[in-house]
Short mmCIF file of C-alpha atoms and ligand atoms in Angstrom, two decimals:
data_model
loop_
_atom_site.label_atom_id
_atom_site.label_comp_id
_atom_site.label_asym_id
_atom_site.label_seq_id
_atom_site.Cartn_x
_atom_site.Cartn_y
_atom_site.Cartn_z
CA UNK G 1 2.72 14.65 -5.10
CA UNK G 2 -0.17 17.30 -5.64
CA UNK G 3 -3.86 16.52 -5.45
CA UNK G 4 -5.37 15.42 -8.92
CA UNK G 5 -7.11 17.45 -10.60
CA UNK G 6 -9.60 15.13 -11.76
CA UNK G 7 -11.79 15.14 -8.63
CA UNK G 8 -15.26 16.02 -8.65
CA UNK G 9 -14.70 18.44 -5.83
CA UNK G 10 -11.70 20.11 -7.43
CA UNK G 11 -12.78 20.52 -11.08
CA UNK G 12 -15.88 22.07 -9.61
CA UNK G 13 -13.82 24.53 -7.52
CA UNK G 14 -11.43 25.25 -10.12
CA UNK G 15 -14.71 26.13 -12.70
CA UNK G 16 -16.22 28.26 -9.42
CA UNK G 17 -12.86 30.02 -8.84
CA UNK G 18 -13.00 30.76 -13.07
CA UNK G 19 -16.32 31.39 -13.14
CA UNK G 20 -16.11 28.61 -16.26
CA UNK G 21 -19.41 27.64 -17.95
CA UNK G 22 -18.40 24.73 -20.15
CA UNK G 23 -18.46 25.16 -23.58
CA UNK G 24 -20.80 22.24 -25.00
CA UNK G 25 -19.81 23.37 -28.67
CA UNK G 26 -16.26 22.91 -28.09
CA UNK G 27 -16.75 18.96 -26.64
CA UNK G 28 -15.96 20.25 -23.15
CA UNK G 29 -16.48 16.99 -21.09
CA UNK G 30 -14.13 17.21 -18.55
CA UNK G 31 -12.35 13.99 -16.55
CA UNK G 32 -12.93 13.97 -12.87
CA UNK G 33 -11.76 10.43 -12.27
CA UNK G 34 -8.13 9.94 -11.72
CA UNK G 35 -8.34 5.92 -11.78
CA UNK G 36 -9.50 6.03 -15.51
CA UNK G 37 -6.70 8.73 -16.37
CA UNK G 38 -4.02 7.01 -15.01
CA UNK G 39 -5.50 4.03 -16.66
CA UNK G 40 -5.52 5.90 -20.10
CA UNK G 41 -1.80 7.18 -19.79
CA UNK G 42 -0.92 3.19 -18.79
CA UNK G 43 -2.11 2.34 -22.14
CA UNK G 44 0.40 4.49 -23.94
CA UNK G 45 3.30 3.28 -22.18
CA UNK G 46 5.03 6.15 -21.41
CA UNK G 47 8.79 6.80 -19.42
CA UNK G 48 10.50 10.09 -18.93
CA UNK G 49 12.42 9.70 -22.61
CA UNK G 50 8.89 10.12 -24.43
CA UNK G 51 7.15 13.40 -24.81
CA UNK G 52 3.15 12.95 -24.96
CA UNK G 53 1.19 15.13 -27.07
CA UNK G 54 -2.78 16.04 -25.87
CA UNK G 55 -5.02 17.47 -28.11
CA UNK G 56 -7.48 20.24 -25.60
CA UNK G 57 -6.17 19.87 -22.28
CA UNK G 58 -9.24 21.75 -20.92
CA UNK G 59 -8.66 22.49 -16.84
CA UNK G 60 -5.37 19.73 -17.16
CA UNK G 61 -6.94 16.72 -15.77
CA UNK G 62 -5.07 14.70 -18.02
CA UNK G 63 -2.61 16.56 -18.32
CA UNK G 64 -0.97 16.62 -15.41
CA UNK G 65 -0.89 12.79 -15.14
CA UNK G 66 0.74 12.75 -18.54
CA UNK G 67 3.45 15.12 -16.73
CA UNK G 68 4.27 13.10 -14.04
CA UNK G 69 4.50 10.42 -16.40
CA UNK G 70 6.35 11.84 -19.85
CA UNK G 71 9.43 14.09 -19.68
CA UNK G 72 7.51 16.42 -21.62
CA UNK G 73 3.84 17.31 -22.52
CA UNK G 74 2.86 19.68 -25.69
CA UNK G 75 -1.16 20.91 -25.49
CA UNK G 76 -3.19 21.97 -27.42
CA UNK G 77 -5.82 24.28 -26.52
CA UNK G 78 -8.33 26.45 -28.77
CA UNK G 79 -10.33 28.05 -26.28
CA UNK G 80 -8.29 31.46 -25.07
CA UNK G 81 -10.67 31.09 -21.21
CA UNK G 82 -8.78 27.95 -20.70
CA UNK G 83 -5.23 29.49 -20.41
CA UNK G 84 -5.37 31.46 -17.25
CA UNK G 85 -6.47 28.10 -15.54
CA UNK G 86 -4.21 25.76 -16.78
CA UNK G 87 -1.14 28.18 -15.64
CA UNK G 88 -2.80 28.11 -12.32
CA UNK G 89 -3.67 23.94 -12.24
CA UNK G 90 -0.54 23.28 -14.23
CA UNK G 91 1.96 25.51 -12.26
CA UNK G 92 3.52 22.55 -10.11
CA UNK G 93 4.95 21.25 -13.23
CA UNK G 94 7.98 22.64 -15.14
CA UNK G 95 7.55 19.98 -18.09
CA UNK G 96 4.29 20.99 -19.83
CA UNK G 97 3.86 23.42 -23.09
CA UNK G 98 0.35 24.51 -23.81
CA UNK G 99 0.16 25.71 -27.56
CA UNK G 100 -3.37 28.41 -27.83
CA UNK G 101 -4.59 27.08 -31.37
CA UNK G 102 -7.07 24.84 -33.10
CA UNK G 103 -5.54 21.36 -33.82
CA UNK G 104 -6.82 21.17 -37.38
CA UNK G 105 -4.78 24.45 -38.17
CA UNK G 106 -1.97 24.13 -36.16
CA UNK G 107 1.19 23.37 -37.53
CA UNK G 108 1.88 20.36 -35.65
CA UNK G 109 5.04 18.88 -37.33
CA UNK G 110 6.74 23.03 -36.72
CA UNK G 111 5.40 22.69 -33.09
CA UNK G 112 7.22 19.09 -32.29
CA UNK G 113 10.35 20.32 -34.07
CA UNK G 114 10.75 23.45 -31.89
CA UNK G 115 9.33 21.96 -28.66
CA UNK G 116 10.21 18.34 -28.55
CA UNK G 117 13.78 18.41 -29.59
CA UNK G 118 15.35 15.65 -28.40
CA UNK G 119 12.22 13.00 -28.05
CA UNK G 120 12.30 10.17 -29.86
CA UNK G 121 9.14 8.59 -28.48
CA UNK G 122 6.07 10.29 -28.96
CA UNK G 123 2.27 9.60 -28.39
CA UNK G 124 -0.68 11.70 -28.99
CA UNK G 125 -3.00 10.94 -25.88
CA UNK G 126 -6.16 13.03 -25.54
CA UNK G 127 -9.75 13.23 -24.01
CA UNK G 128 -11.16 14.34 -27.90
CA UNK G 129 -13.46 16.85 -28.61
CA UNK G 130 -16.62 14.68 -29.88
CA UNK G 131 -17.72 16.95 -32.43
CA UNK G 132 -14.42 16.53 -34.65
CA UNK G 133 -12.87 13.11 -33.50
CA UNK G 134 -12.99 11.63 -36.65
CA UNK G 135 -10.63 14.92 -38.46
CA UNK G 136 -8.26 15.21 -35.83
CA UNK G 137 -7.33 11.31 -35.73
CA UNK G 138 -6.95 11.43 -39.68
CA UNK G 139 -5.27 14.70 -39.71
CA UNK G 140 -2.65 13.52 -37.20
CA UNK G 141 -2.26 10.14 -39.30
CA UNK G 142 -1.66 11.28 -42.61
CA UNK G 143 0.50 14.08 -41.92
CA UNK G 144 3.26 11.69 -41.48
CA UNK G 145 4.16 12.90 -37.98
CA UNK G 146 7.10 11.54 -36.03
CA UNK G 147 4.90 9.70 -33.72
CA UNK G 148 4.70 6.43 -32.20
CA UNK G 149 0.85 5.99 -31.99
CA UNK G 150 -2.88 7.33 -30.34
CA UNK G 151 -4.74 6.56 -27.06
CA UNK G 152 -7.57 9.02 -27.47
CA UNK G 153 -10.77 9.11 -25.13
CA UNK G 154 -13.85 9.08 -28.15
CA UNK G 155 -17.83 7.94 -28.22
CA UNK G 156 -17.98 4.11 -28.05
CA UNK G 157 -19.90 4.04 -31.35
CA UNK G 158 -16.67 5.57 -33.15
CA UNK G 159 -14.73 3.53 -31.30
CA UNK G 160 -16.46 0.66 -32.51
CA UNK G 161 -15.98 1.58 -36.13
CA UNK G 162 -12.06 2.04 -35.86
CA UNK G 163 -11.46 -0.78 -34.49
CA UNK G 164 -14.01 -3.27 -36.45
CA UNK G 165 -13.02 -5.94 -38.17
CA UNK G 166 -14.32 -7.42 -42.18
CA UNK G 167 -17.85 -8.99 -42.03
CA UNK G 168 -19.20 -7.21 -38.97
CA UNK G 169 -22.09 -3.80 -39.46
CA UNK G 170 -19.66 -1.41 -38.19
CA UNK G 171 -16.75 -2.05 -40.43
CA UNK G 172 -16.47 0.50 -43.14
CA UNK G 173 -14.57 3.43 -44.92
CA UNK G 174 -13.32 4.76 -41.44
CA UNK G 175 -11.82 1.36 -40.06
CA UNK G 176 -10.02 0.90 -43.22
CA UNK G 177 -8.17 4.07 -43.48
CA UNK G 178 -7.50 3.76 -39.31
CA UNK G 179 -6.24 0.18 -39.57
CA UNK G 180 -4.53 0.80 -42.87
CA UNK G 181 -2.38 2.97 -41.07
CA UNK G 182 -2.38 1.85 -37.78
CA UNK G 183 -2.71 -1.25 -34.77
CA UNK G 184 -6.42 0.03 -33.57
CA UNK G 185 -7.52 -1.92 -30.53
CA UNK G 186 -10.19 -1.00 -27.82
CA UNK G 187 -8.62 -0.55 -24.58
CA UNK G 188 -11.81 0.28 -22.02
CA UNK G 189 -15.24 1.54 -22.26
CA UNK G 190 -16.00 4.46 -20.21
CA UNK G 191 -19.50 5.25 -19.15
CA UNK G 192 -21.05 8.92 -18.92
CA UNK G 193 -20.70 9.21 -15.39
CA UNK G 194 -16.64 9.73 -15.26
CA UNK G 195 -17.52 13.16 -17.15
CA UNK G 196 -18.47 16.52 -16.25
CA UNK G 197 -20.71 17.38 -17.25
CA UNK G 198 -21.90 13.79 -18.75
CA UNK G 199 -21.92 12.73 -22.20
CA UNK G 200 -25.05 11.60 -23.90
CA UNK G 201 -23.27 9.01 -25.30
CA UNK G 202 -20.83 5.81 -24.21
CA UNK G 203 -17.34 6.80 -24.09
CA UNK G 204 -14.10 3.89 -25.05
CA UNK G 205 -10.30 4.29 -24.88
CA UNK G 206 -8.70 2.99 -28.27
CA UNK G 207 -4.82 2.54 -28.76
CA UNK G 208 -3.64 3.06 -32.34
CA UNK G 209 -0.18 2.19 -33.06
CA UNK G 210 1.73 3.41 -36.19
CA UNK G 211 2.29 0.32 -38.41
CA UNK G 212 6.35 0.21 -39.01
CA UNK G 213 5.72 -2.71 -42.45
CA UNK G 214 2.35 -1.54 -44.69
CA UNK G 215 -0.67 -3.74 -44.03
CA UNK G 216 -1.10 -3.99 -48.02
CA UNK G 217 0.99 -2.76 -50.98
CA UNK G 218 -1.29 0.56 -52.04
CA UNK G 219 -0.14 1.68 -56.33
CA UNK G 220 -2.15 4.91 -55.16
CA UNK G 221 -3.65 5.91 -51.37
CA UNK G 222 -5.72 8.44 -52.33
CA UNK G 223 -7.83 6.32 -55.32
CA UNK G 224 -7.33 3.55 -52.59
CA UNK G 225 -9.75 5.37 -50.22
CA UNK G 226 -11.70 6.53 -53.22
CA UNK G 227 -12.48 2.89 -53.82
CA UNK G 228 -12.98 2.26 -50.18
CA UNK G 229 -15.42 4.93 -49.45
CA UNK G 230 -17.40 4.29 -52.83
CA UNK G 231 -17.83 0.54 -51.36
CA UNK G 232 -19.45 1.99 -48.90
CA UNK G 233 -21.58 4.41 -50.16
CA UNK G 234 -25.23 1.99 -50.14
CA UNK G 235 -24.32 -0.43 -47.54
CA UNK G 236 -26.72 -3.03 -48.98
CA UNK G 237 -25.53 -2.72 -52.06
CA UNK G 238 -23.18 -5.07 -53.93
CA UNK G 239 -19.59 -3.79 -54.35
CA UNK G 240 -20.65 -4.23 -58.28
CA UNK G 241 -22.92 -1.79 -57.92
CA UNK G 242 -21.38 0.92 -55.24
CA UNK G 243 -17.99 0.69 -57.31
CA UNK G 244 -20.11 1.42 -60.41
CA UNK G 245 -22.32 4.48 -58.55
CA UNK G 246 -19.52 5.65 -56.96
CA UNK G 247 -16.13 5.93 -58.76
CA UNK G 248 -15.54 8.68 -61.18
CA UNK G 249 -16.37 8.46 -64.77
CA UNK G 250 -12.87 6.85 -66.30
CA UNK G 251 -12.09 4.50 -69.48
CA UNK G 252 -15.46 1.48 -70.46
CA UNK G 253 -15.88 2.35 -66.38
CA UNK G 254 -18.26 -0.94 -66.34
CA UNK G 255 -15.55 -3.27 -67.81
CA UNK G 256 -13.04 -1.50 -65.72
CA UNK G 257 -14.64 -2.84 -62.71
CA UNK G 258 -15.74 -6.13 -63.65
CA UNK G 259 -11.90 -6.88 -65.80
CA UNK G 260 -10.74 -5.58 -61.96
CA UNK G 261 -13.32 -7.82 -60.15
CA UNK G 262 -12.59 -10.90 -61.83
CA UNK G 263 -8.67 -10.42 -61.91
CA UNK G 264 -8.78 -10.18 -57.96
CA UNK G 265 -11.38 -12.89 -58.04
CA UNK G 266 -14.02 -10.82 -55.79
CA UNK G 267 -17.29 -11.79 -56.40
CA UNK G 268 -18.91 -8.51 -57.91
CA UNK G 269 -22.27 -9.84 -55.54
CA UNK G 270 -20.27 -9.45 -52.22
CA UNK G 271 -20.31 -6.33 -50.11
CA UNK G 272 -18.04 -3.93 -49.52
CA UNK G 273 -18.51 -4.83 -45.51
CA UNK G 274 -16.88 -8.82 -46.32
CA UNK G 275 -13.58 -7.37 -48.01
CA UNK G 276 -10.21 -7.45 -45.96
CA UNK G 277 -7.68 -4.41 -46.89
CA UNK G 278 -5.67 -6.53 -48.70
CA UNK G 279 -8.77 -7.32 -50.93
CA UNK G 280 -9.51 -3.57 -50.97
CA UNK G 281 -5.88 -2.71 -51.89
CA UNK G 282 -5.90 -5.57 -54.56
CA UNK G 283 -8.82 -4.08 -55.97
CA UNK G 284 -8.03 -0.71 -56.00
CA UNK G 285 -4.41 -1.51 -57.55
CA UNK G 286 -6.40 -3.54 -60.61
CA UNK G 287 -8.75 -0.32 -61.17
CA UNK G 288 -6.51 2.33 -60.59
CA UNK G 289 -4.94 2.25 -64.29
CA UNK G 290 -8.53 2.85 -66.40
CA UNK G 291 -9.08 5.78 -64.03
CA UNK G 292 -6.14 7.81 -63.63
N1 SAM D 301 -8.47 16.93 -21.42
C1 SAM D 301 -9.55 17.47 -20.65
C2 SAM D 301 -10.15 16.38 -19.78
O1 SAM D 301 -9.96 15.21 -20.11
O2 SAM D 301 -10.81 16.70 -18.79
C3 SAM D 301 -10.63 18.10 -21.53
C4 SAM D 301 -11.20 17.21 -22.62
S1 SAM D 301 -12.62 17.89 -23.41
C5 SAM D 301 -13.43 16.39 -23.91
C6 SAM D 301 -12.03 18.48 -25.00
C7 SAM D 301 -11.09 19.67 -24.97
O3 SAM D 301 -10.70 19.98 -26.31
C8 SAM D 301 -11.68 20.96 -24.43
O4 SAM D 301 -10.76 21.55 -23.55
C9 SAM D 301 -11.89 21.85 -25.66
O5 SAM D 301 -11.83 23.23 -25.39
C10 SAM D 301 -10.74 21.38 -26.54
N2 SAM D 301 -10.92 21.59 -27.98
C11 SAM D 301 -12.09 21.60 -28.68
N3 SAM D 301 -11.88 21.79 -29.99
C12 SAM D 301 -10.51 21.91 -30.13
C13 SAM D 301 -9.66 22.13 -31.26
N4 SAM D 301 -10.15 22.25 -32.49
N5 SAM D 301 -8.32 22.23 -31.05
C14 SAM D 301 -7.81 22.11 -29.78
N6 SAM D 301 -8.58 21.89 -28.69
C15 SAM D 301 -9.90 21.79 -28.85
#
């Protein structure tokens, strides 16, 4: 087996022999320790029947381990200085694709179709970018992509929020529309010092696995989230009052929401933070008709 990547020693040969200056605006926080990768591409329960996908494979750190451990890995990569080196880390392995575009533009769905005929199980596993976790984890999930699930690498604080659960501060908007579409759980949390260069922040490893039965029956997603992120909105407020502040003008909007309130028998005094997603669907089902 080659040397890992992921060494302090080789990543900063590799950047000498590039004469690569990370690119802080791009999230480039490279891996250099190969215990936590391998531990990241445990979590996704891979064999040589599943194709991985990674989302900026920087100098391949985990790349390469999802090679040795997938039958085939798609990349992708946005920043053009990147490609030389990962033909040069990368060239022991025959089984790895790196695609040179932005994930929020590419055409993901076109990209497994062409490159991962043949794969039936597939999992997005990634070191993210910080500055746009929260985008590419949605984008992924709502394009309906033939994928099994997400371990993704992302700050511990948005972590946190995925994965939260009713009745706690950091459950809101975002750990609704993640668990209403997925298993999120927090696998590991990964200090600065596994980085270079090092994070300001904590890091954690969350595994999100496509739910095969809906968590809730949803009449309309997109109002659903409408009503979710209005409950939001004032976190102090009742969901009375961010329901009323929030949602758009519709039919007698104020009886709307209390008729919807009382038929779900939700106290209009609770907060959006004690509802489950079945409440949340419930309500958003009983509203949806005045404002559509
Ligand atoms: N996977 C490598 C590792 O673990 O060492 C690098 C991870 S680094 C946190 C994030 C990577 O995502 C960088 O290589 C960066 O260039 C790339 N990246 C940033 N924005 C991107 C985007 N919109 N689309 C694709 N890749 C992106």
């Amino acid at each position: 087996m080659t040397k890992d990547i992921a060494t302090p020693i080789r990543t900063k040969q590799i950047m000498d022999k590039y004469g690569l200056k990370v690119k802080k605006s791009l999230g480039q926080n490279f891996l250099i320790d190969p215990n936590i990768l391998r531990n990241i591409v445990d979590h996704a329960g891979l064999t040589k029947d599943s194709a991985a996908i990674e989302v900026g494979p920087g100098i391949g750190a985990l790349t390469e381990q999802l090679a040795r451990q997938a039958g085939k890995v798609l990349a992708f990569e946005i920043d053009q200085r990147l490609l030389p080196v990962l033909e040069d880390t990368l060239s022991p392995y025959d089984n790895i694709d790196i695609v040179h575009s932005d994930i929020l533009k590419a055409d993901v769905q076109k990209t497994i179709d062409e490159q991962l005929v043949g794969y039936e199980d597939i999992m997005v596993v990634a070191n993210l970018p910080y500055y746009i976790t929260t985008p590419i984890i949605i984008r992924l999930l709502t394009e309906n992509l033939p994928i099994r699930g997400l371990v993704v690498m992302l700050q511990k604080e948005v972590a946190e929020r995925i994965t939260a659960k009713p009745g706690t501060k950091a459950y809101g908007s975002l750990s609704i529309a993640i668990q209403y579409y997925t298993h999120a759980e927090l696998a590991m949390i990964v200090p600065p010092t596994v980085f270079m260069p090092q994070p300001n922040v904590d890091s954690a490893v969350i595994r999100m696995i496509k739910r095969t039965e809906p968590i809730a029956q949803v009449t309309d997603e997109k109002f659903f989230f409408t009503v979710t992120r209005a409950s939001f909105v004032q976190r102090r407020k009742t969901i009375f009052n961010n329901l009323q502040a929030g949602l758009p003008e519709g039919k007698a909007k104020k009886e709307a929401i209390i008729e919807a309130l009382e038929g779900t028998g939700i106290e209009p005094s609770r907060r959006g933070e004690t509802l489950t997603i079945q409440e949340f669907a419930q309500l958003a089902n009983a509203l949806y008709p005045s404002f559509s």
